Coordinates of N, CA and C and ligand atoms in Angstrom, one line a residue:
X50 N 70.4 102.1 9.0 CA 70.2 103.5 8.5 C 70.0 103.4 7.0
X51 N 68.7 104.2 6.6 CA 68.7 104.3 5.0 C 69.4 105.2 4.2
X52 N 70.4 105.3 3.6 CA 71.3 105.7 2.8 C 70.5 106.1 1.2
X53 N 70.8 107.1 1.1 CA 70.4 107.1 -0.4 C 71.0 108.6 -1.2
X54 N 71.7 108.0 -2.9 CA 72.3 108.9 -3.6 C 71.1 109.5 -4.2
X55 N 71.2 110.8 -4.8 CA 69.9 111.9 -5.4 C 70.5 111.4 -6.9
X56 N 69.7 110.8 -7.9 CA 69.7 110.6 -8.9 C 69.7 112.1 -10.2
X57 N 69.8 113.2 -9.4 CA 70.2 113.9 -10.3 C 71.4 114.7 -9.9
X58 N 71.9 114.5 -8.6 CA 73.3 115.6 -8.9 C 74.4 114.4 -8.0
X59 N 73.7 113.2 -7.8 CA 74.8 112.8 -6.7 C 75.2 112.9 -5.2
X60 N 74.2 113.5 -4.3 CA 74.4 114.1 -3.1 C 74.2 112.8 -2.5
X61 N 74.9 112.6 -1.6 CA 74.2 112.0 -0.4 C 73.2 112.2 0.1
X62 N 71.9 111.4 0.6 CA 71.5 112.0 1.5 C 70.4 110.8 2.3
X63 N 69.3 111.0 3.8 CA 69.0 109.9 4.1 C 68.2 109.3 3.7
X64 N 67.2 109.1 2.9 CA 66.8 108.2 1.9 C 66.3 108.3 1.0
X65 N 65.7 107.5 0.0 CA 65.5 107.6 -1.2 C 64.4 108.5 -2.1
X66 N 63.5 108.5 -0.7 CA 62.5 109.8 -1.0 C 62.5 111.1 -0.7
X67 N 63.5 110.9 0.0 CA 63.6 112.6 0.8 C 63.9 113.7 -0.3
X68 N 64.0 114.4 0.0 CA 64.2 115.7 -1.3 C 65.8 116.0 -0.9
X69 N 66.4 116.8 -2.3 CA 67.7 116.6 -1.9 C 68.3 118.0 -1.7
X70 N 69.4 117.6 -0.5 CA 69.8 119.7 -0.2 C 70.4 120.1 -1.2
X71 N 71.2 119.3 -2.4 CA 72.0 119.6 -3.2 C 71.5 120.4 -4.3
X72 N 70.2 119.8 -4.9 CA 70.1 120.2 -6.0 C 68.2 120.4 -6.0
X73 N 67.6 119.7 -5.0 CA 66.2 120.2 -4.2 C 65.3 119.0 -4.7
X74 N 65.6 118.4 -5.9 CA 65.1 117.1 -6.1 C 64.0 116.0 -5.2
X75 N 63.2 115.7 -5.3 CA 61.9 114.9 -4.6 C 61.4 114.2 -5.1
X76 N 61.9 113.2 -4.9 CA 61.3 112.0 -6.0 C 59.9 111.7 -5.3
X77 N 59.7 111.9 -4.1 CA 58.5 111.9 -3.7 C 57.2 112.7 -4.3
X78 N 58.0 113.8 -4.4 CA 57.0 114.7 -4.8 C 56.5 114.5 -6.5
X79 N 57.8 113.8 -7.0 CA 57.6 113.7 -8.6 C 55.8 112.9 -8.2
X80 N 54.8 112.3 -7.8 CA 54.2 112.0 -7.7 C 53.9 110.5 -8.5
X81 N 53.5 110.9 -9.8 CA 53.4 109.5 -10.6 C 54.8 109.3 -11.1
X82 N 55.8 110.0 -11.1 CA 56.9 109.9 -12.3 C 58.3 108.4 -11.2
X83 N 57.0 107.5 -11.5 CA 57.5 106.3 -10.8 C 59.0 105.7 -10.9
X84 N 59.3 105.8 -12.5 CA 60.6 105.4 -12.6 C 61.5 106.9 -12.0
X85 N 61.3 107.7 -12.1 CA 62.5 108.9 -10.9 C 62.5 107.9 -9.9
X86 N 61.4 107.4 -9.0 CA 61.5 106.7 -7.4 C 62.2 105.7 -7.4
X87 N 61.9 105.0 -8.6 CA 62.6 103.3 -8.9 C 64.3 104.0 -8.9
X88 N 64.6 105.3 -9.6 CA 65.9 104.9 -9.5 C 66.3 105.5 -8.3
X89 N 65.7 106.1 -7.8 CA 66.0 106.6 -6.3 C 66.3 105.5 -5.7
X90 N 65.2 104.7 -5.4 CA 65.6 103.2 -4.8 C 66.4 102.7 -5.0
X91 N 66.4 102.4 -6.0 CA 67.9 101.4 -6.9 C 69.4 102.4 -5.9
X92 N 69.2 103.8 -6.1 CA 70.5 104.1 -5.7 C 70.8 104.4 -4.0
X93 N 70.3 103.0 -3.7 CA 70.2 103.1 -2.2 C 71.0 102.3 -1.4
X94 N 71.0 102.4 0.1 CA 71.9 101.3 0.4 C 70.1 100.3 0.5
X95 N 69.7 99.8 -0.3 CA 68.7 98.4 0.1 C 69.2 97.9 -1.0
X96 N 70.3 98.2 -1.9 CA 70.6 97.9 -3.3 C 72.3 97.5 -3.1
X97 N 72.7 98.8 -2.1 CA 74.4 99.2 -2.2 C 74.5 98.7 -0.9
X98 N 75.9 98.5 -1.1 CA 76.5 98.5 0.7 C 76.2 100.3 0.6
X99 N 76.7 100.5 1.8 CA 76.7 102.4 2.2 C 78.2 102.6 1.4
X100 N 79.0 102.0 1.4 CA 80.4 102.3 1.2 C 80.2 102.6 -0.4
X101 N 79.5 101.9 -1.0 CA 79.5 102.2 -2.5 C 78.5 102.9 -3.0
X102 N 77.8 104.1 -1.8 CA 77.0 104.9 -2.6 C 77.8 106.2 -3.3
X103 N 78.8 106.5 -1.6 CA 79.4 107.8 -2.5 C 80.3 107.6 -3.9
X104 N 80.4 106.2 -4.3 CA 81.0 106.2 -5.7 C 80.1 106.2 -7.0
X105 N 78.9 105.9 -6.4 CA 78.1 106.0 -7.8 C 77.6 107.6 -7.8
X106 N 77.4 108.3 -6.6 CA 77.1 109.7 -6.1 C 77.9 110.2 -7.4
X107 N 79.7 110.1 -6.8 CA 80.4 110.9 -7.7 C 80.3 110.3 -9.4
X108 N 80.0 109.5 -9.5 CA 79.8 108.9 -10.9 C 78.6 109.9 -11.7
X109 N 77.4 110.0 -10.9 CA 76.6 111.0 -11.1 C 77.0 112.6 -11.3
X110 N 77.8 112.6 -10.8 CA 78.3 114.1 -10.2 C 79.1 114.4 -11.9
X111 N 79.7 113.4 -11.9 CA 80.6 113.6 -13.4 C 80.0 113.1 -14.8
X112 N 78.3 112.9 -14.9 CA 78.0 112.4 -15.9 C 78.1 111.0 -16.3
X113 N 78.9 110.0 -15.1 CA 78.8 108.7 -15.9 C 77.7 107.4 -15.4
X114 N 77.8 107.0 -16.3 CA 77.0 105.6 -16.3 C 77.0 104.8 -14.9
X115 N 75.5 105.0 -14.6 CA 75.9 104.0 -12.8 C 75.4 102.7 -12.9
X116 N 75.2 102.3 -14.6 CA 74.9 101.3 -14.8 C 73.3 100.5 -13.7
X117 N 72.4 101.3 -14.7 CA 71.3 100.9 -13.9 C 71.1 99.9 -14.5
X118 N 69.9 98.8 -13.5 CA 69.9 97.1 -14.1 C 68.2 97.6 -14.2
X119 N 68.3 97.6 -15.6 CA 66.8 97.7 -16.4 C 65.4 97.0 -15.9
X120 N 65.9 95.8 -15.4 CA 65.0 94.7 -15.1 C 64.6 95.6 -14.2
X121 N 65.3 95.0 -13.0 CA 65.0 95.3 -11.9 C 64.4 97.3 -11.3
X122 N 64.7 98.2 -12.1 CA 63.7 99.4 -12.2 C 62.4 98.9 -12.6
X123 N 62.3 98.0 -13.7 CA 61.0 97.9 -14.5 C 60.2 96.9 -13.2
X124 N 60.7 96.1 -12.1 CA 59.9 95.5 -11.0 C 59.7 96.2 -9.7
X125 N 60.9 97.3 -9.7 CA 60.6 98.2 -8.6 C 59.6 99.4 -9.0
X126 N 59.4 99.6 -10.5 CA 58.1 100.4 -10.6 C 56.8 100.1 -10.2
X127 N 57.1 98.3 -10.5 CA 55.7 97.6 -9.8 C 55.7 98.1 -9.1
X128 N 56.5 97.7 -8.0 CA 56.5 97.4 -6.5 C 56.0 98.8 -6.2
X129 N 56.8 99.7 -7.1 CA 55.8 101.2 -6.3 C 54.3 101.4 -7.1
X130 N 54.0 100.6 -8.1 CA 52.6 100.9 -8.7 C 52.0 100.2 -7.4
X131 N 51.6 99.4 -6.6 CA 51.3 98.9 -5.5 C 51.1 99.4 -4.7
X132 N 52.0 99.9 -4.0 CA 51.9 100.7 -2.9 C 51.2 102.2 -2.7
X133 N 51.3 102.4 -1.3 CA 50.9 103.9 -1.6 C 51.9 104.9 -2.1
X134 N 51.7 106.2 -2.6 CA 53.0 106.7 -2.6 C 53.8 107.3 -1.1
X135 N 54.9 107.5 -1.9 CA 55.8 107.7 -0.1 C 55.6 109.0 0.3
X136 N 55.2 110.1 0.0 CA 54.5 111.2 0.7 C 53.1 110.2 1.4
X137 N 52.5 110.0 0.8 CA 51.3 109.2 1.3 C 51.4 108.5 2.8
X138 N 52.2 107.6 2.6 CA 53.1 106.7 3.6 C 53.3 107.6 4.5
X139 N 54.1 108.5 4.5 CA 54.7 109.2 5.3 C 54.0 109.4 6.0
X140 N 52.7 109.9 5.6 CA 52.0 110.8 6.6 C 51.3 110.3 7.3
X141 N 50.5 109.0 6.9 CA 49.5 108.1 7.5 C 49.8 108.0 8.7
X142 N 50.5 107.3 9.4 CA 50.6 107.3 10.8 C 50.2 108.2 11.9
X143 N 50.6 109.0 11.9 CA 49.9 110.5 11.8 C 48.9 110.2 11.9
X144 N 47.9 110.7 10.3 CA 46.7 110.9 10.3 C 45.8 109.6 11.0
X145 N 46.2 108.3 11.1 CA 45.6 107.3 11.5 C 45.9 107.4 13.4
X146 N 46.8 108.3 13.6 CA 47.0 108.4 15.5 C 45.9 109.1 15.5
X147 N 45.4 110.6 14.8 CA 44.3 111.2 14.8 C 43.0 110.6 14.9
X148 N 42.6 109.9 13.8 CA 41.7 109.2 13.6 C 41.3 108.4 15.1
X149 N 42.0 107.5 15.4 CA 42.2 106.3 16.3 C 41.6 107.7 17.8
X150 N 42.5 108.4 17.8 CA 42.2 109.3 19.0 C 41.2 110.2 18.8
X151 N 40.8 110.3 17.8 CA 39.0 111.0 17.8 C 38.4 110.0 18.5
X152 N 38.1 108.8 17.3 CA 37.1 107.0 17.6 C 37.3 107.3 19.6
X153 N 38.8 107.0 20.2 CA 38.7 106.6 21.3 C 38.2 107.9 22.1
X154 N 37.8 109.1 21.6 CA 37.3 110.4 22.5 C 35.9 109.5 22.1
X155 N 35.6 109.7 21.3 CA 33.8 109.4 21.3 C 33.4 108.3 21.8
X156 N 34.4 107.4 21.7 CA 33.8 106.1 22.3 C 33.4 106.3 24.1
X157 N 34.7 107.0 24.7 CA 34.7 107.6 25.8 C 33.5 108.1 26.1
X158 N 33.6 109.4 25.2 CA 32.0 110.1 25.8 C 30.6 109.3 25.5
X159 N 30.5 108.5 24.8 CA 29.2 107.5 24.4 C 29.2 106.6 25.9
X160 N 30.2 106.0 26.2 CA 29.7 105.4 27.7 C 29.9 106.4 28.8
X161 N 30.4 107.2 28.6 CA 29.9 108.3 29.9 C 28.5 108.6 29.6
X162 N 27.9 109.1 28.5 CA 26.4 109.7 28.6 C 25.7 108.4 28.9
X163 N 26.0 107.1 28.4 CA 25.3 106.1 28.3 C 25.5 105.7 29.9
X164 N 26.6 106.0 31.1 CA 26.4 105.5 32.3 C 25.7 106.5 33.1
X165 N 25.7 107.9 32.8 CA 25.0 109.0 33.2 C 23.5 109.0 33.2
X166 N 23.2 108.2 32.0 CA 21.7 108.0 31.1 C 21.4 107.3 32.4
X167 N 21.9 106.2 32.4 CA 21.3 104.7 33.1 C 21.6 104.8 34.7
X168 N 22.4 105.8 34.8 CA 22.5 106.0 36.3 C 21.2 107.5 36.8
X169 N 20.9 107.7 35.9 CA 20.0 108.8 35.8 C 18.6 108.3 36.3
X170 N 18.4 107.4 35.2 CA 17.3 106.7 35.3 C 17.2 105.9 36.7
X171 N 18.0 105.4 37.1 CA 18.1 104.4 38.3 C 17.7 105.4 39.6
Ligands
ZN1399 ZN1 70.4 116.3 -5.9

């Protein structure tokens, strides 16, 4: 299960893109504001055990340092300049089950008219 702290008030919540109930936050939605997502990430369990989120949560909660590792934001920004974004992501599957199930309606009806044609003709 993906685990992930809201980089602006501390909440728990399930992962790193989701928006938060606490304080409404969306790193997803931040769109380009890549490093918000990098630290979303960072404050995840793909970073943390789960046991050590709710302490950096409350660390956030009270203002202090969760000691982010600079590097590694500055490669996880890569990693998200690369990708698509995760609203993007999200939704593809989806839109590609659509796609896929148009293609296989048409393909359908193209050999139906095409066995109809030739059985017509015969
Ligand atoms: Zn929040």
């Amino acid at each position: 299960m993906n685990v992930a702290v809201c980089v602006g008030c501390g909440e728990t919540k399930e992962g790193p893109f989701e928006p938060c109930d606490g304080c409404g936050l969306d790193p997803a939605r931040g769109g380009t504001d890549r490093m918000l997502q990098a630290r979303s990430l960072w404050l995840s369990s793909r970073f943390f055990a789960e046991g050590m989120l709710p302490e950096l949560g409350r660390r956030i909660r009270e203002g202090e340092p969760v000691g982010y590792d600079l590097g590694m934001l500055a490669q996880l920004v890569e990693e998200l300049k690369t990708q698509k974004l995760p609203t993007i992501s999200r939704a593809a599957p989806g839109c590609s089950i659509l796609t896929w199930s148009l293609l296989g309606m048409m393909l359908t009806l193209g050999a139906a008219a095409a066995f109809l044609y030739l059985h017509w003709r015969s």
